[in-house]
GROMACS .gro file of C-alpha atoms in nm:
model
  289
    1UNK     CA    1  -1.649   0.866  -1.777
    2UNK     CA    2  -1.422   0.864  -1.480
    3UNK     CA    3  -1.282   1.205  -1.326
    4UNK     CA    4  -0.898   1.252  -1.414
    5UNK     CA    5  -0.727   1.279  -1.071
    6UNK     CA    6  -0.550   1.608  -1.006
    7UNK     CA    7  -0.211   1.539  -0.898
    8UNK     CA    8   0.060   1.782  -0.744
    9UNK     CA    9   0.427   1.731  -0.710
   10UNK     CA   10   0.611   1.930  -0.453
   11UNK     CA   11   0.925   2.169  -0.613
   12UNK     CA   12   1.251   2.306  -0.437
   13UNK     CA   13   1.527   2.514  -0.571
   14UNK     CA   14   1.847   2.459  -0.347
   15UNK     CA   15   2.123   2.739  -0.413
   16UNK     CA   16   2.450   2.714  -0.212
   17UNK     CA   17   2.585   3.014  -0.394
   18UNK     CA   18   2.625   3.420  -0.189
   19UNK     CA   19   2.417   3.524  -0.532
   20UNK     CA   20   2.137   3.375  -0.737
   21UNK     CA   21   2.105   3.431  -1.154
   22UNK     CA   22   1.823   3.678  -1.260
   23UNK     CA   23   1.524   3.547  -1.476
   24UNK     CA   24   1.511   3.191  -1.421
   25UNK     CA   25   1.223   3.005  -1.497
   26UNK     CA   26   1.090   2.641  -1.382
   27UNK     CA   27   0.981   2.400  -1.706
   28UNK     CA   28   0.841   2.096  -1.638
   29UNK     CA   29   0.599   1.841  -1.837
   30UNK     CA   30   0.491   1.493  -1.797
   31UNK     CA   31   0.561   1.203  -2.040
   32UNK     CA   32   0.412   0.915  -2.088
   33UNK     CA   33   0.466   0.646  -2.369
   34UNK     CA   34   0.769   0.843  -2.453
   35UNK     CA   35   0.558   1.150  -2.576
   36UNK     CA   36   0.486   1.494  -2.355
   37UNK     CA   37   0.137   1.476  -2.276
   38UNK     CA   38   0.167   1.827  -2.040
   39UNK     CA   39   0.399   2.094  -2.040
   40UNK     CA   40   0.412   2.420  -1.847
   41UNK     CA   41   0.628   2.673  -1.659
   42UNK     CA   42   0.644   2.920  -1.350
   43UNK     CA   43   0.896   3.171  -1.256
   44UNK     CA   44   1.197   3.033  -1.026
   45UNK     CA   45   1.241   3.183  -0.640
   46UNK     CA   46   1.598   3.119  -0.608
   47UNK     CA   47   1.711   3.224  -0.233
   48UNK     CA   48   2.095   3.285  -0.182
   49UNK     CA   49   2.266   3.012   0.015
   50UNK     CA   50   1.942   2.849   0.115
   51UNK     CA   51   1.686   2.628  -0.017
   52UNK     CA   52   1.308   2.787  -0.125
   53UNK     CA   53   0.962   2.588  -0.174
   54UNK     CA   54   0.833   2.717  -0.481
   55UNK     CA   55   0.471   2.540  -0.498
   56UNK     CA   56   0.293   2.247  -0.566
   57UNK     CA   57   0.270   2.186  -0.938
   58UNK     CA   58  -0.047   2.097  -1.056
   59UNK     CA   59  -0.174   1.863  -1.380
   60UNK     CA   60  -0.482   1.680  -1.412
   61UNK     CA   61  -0.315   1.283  -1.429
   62UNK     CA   62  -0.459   1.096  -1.803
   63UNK     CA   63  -0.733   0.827  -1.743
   64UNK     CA   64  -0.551   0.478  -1.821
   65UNK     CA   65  -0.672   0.139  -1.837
   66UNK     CA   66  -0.400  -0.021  -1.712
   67UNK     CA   67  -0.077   0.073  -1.512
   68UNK     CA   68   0.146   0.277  -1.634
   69UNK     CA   69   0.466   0.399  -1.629
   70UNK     CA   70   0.534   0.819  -1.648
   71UNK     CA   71   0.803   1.080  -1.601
   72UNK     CA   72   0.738   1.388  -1.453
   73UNK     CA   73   1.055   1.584  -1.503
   74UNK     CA   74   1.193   1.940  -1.411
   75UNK     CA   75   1.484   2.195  -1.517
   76UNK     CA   76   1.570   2.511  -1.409
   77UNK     CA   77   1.599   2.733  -1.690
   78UNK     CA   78   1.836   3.097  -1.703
   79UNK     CA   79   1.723   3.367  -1.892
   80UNK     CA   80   1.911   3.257  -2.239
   81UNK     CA   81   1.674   2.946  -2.224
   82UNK     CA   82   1.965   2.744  -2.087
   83UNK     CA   83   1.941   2.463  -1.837
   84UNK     CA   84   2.122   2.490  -1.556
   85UNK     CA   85   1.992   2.224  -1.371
   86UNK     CA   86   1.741   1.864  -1.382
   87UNK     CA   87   1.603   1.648  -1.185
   88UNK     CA   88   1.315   1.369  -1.281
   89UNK     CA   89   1.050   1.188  -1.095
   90UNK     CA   90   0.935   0.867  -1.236
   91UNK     CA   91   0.579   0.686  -1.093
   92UNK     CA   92   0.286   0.515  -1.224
   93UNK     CA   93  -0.043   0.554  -1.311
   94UNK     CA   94  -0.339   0.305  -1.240
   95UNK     CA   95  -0.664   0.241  -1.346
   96UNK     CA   96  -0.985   0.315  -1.094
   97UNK     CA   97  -1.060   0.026  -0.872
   98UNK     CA   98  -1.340  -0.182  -0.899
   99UNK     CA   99  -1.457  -0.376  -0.595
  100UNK     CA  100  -1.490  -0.729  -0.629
  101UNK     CA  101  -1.806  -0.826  -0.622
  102UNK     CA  102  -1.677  -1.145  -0.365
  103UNK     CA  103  -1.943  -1.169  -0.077
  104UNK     CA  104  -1.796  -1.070   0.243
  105UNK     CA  105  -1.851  -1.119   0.613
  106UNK     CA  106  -1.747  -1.004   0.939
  107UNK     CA  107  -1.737  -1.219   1.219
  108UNK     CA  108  -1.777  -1.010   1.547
  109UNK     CA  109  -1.760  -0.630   1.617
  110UNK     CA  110  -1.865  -0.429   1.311
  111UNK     CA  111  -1.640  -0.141   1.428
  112UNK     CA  112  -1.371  -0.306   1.446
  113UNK     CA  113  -1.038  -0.316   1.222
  114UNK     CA  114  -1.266  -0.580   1.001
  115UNK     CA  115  -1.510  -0.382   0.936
  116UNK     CA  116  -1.325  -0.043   0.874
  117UNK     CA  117  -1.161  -0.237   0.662
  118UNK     CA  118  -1.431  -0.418   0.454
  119UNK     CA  119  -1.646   0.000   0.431
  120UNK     CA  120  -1.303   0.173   0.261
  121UNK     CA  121  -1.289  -0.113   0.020
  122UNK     CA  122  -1.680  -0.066  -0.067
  123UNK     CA  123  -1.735  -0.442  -0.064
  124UNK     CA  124  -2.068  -0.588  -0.062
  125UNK     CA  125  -2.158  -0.791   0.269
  126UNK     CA  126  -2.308  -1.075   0.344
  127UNK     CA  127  -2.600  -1.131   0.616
  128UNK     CA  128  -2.399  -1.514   0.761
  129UNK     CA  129  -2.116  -1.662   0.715
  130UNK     CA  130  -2.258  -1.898   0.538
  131UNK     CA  131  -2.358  -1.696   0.264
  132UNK     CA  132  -2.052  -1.529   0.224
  133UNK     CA  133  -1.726  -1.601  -0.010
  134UNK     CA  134  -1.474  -1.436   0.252
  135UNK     CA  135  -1.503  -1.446   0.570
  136UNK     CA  136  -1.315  -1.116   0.811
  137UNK     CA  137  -1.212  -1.159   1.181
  138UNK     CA  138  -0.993  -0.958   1.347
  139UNK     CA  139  -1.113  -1.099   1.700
  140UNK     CA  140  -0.934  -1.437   1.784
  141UNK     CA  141  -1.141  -1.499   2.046
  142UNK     CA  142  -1.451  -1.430   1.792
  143UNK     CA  143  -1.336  -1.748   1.580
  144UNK     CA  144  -1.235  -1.994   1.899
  145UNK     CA  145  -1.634  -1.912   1.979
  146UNK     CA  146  -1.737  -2.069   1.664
  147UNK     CA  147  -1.440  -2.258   1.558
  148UNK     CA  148  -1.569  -2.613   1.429
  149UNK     CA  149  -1.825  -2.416   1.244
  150UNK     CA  150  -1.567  -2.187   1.083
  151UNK     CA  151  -1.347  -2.432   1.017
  152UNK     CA  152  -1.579  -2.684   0.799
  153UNK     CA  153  -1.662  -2.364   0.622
  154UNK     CA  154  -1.345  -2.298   0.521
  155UNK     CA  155  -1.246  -2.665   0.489
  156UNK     CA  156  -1.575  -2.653   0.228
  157UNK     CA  157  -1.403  -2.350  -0.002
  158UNK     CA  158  -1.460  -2.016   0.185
  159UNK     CA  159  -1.173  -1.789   0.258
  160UNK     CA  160  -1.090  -1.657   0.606
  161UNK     CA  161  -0.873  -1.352   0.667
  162UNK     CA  162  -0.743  -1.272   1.028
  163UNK     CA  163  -0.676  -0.867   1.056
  164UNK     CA  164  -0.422  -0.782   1.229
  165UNK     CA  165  -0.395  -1.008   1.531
  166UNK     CA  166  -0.219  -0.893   1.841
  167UNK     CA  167   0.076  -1.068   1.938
  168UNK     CA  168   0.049  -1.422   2.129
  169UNK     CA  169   0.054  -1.789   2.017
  170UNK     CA  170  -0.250  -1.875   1.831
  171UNK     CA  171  -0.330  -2.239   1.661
  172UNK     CA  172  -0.526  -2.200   1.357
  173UNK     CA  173  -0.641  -2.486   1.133
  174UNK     CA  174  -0.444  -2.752   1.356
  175UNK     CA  175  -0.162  -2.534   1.352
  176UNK     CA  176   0.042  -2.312   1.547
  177UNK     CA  177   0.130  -2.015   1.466
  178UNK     CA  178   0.345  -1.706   1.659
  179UNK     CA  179   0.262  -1.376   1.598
  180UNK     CA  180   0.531  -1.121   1.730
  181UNK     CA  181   0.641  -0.771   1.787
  182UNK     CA  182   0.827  -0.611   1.523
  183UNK     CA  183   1.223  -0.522   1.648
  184UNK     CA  184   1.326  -0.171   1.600
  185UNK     CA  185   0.997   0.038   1.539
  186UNK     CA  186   0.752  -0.063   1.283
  187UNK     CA  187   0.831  -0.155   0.961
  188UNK     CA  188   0.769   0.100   0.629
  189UNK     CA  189   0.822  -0.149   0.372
  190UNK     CA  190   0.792  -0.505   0.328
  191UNK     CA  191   0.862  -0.773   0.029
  192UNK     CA  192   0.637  -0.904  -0.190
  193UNK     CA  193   0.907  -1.139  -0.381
  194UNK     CA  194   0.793  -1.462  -0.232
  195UNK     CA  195   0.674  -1.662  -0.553
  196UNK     CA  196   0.339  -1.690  -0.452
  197UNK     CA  197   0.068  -1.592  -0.738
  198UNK     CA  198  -0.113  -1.336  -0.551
  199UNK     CA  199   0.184  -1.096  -0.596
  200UNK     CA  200   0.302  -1.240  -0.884
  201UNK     CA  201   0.256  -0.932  -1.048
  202UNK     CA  202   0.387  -0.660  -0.794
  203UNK     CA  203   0.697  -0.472  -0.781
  204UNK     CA  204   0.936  -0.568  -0.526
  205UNK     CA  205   0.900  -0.183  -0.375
  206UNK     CA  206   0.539  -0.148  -0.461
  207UNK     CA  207   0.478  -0.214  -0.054
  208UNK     CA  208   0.675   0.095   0.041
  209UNK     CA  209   0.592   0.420   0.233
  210UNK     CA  210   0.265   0.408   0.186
  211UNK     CA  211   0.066   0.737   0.321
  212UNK     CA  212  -0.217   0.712   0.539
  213UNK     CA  213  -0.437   0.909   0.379
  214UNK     CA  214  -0.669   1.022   0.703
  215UNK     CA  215  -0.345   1.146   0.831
  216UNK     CA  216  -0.174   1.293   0.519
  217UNK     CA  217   0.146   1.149   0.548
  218UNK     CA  218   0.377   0.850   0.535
  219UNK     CA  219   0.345   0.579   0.812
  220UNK     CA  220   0.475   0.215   0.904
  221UNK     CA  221   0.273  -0.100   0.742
  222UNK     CA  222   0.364  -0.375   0.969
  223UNK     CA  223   0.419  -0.374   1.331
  224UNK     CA  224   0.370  -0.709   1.412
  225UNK     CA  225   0.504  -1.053   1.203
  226UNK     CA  226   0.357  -1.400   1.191
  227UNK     CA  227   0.598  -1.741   1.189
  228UNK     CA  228   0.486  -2.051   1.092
  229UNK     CA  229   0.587  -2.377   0.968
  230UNK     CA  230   0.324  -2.507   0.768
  231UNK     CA  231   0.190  -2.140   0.665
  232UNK     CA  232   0.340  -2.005   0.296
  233UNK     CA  233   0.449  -1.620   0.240
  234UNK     CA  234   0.266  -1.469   0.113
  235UNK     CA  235   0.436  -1.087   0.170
  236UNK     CA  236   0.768  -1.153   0.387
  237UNK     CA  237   0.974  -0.938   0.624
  238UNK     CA  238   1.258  -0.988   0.871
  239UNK     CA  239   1.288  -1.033   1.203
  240UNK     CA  240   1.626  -0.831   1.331
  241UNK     CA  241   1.772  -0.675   1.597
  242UNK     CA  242   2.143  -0.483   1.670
  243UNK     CA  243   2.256  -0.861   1.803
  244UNK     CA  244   2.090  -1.112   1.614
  245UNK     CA  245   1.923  -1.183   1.279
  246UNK     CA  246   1.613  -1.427   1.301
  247UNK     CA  247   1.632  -1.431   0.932
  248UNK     CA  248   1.265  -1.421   0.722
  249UNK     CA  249   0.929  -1.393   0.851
  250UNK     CA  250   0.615  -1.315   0.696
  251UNK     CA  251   0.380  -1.031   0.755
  252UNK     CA  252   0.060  -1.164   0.526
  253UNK     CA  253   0.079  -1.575   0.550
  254UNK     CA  254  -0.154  -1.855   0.433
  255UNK     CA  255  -0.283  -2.234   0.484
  256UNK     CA  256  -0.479  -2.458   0.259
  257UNK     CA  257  -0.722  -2.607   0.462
  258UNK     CA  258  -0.930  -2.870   0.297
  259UNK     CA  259  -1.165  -2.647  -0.050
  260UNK     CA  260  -1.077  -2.301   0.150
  261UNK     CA  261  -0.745  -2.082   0.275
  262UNK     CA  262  -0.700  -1.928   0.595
  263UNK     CA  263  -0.511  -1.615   0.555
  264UNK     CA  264  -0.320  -1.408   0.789
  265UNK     CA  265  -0.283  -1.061   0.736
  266UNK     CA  266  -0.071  -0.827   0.948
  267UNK     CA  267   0.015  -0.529   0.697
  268UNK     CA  268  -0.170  -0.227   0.796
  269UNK     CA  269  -0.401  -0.204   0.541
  270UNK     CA  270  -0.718   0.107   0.667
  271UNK     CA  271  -0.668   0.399   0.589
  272UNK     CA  272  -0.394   0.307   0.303
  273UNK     CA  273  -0.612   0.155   0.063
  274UNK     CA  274  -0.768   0.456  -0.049
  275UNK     CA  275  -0.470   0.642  -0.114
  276UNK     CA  276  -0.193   0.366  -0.210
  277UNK     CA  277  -0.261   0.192  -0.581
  278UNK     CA  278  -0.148  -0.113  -0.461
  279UNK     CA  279  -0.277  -0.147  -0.100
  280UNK     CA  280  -0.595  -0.177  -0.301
  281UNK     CA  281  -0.489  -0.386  -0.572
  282UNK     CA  282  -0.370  -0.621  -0.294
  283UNK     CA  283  -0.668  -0.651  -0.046
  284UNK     CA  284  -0.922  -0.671  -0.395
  285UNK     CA  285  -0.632  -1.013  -0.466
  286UNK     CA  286  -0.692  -1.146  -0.138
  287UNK     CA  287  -1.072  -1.126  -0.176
  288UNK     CA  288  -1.051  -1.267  -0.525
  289UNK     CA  289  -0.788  -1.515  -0.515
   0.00000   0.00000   0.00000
C-alpha cells in the first residue's frame, strides 16, 4: 500500500481596515470528484491594516490511480458563521511513479548531469552501450570519441539523449544543430503544445515553475535553446529580446536516425523530477517512447 503524501498549503489573511472583526474562524476542505473528502478549521489572526501568515494547513493527499483534478478551497468565517471572504486553489493529484524498466547507459563521467540524472529517476543501468535501450551523454566530446559506434547503435533502434549541452555548434546525426543562450535570464516555463506524441497528453502549463526540490523553491527550467532544421519539437520556447523576436525554438528536440532517435534535451530536469509530477512523467516518456 503506498504512503498518502502529506501536503500543506500556505494561508494569509490580508486586512486593509484600522480594525479587524472578533471571532473569525478559517474553514477549509478539499474536494475531489465534486464531493468533500477533508474538512477542518483554525482560528483566524486578522492584523489591522496589514497582512498575517496564519500556518501551513495540513491534510494527508488521497492515493489515486490516475491524475486528478482537486479543489482545495478557503473562507474566512465571522462569528455568526458568515463568510466574509473566499478564495480557492485548484491542482492535481498523481499516481506514484514507476520507473521504466528501459535499460539505461551513461556514456562518460558517472557524476556528471547524466548520471545525477539517471540515480533520481531510479532507473536500472546497463554495463555497455550495447546492452542498453537508452543511451545518456551529457559530454559532446564523450560521443565525437565514439561516434561511428554510437551512431550505428542508434541507427539500429537505441535511443540517445544529450543532457544539457553547453552552448556551441554541434553536428549530430549528419546534422547541425545550434545550441544558444537563453535572452533575458533563464526561462521558468516552456510549451509543450508542439503536436508531437510524447506530450500529447500534457497541459500546456504543466512545464511551469517547477521547484527544485534540493533547494526548496521555484527555479528556471531552461537556460539554453537548441535550433535546428531537420530536428522536430519536441517542448518549444522562444528566442526574444527588447529589439527583436527570433520567433520559436525548441528546448527538448529530436531526429530519426535510421531504427533509433537522437534526442536533445535542454530543460533542467535534476533535482525537479522528484518534486514536479510531470518532470517525472516526462523523463519516464523519453525513456519509454
Amino acid at each position: 500500500r503506498s504512503l498518502r503524501e502529506e501536503t500543506a498549503i500556505e494561508a494569509w489573511v490580508c486586512n486593509d481596515l484600522d480594525k479587524f472583526p472578533f471571532g473569525c474562524q478559517l474553514k477549509y476542505q478539499l474536494e475531489k470528484d465534486g464531493k468533500v473528502i477533508f474538512a477542518n478549521h483554525v482560528t483566524a489572526n486578522i492584523p489591522i491594516n496589514s497582512s498575517q501568515f496564519q500556518g501551513f494547513l495540513k491534510f494527508k493527499a488521497p492515493i489515486v490511480s490516475s491524475r486528478t483534478a482537486c479543489t482545495f478551497r478557503i473562507a474566512l468565517v465571522n462569528d455568526k458563521g458568515e463568510s466574509i471572504s473566499q478564495n480557492e486553489f485548484r491542482f492535481d493529484l498523481f499516481p506514484k511513479a514507476t520507473p521504466s524498466k528501459k535499460m539505461v547507459y551513461v556514456l562518460g563521467e558517472q557524476t556528471g548531469k547524466a548520471a545525477q540524472l539517471v540515480q533520481q529517476a531510479g532507473y536500472t543501468t546497463a554495463l555497455s552501450a550495447e546492452t542498453a535501450d537508452v543511451i545518456f551523454v551529457d559530454d559532446f566530446a564523450q560521443y565525437t570519441q565514439a561516434e561511428k559506434h554510437i551512431n550505428d547503435l542508434v541507427n539500429q533502434g537505441k535511443k540517445l539523449i544529450f543532457i544539457e549541452l553547453p552552448a556551441q555548434r554541434y553536428r549530430v546525426g549528419g546534422t547541425s544543430v545550434l545550441i544558444e543562450k537563453t535572452t533575458m535570464g533563464d526561462y521558468y516555463f516552456v510549451s509543450p503544445c508542439t503536436g508531437h506524441s510524447l506530450v500529447k497528453n500534457f497541459k500546456p502549463f504543466d512545464f511551469k515553475m517547477w521547484c527544485n526540490g534540493r533547494k526548496g523553491y521555484i527555479e528556471p527550467i531552461l537556460a539554453y535553446t537548441i535550433s535546428a532544421p531537420e530536428w522536430r519539437p519536441i517542448i518549444s520556447s522562444g528566442a526574444s529580446n527588447w529589439v527583436a523576436d527570433k520567433g520559436a525554438v525548441m528546448a527538448v528536440s529530436e531526429l530519426k536516425y535510421g531504427k533509433g532517435l537522437f534526442r536533445i534535451c535542454e530543460l533542467q530536469l535534476i533535482d525537479r523530477i522528484l518534486y514536479n509530477p510531470t518532470a517525472r512523467l516526462f523523463i519516464d516518456k523519453m525513456i519509454a517512447e
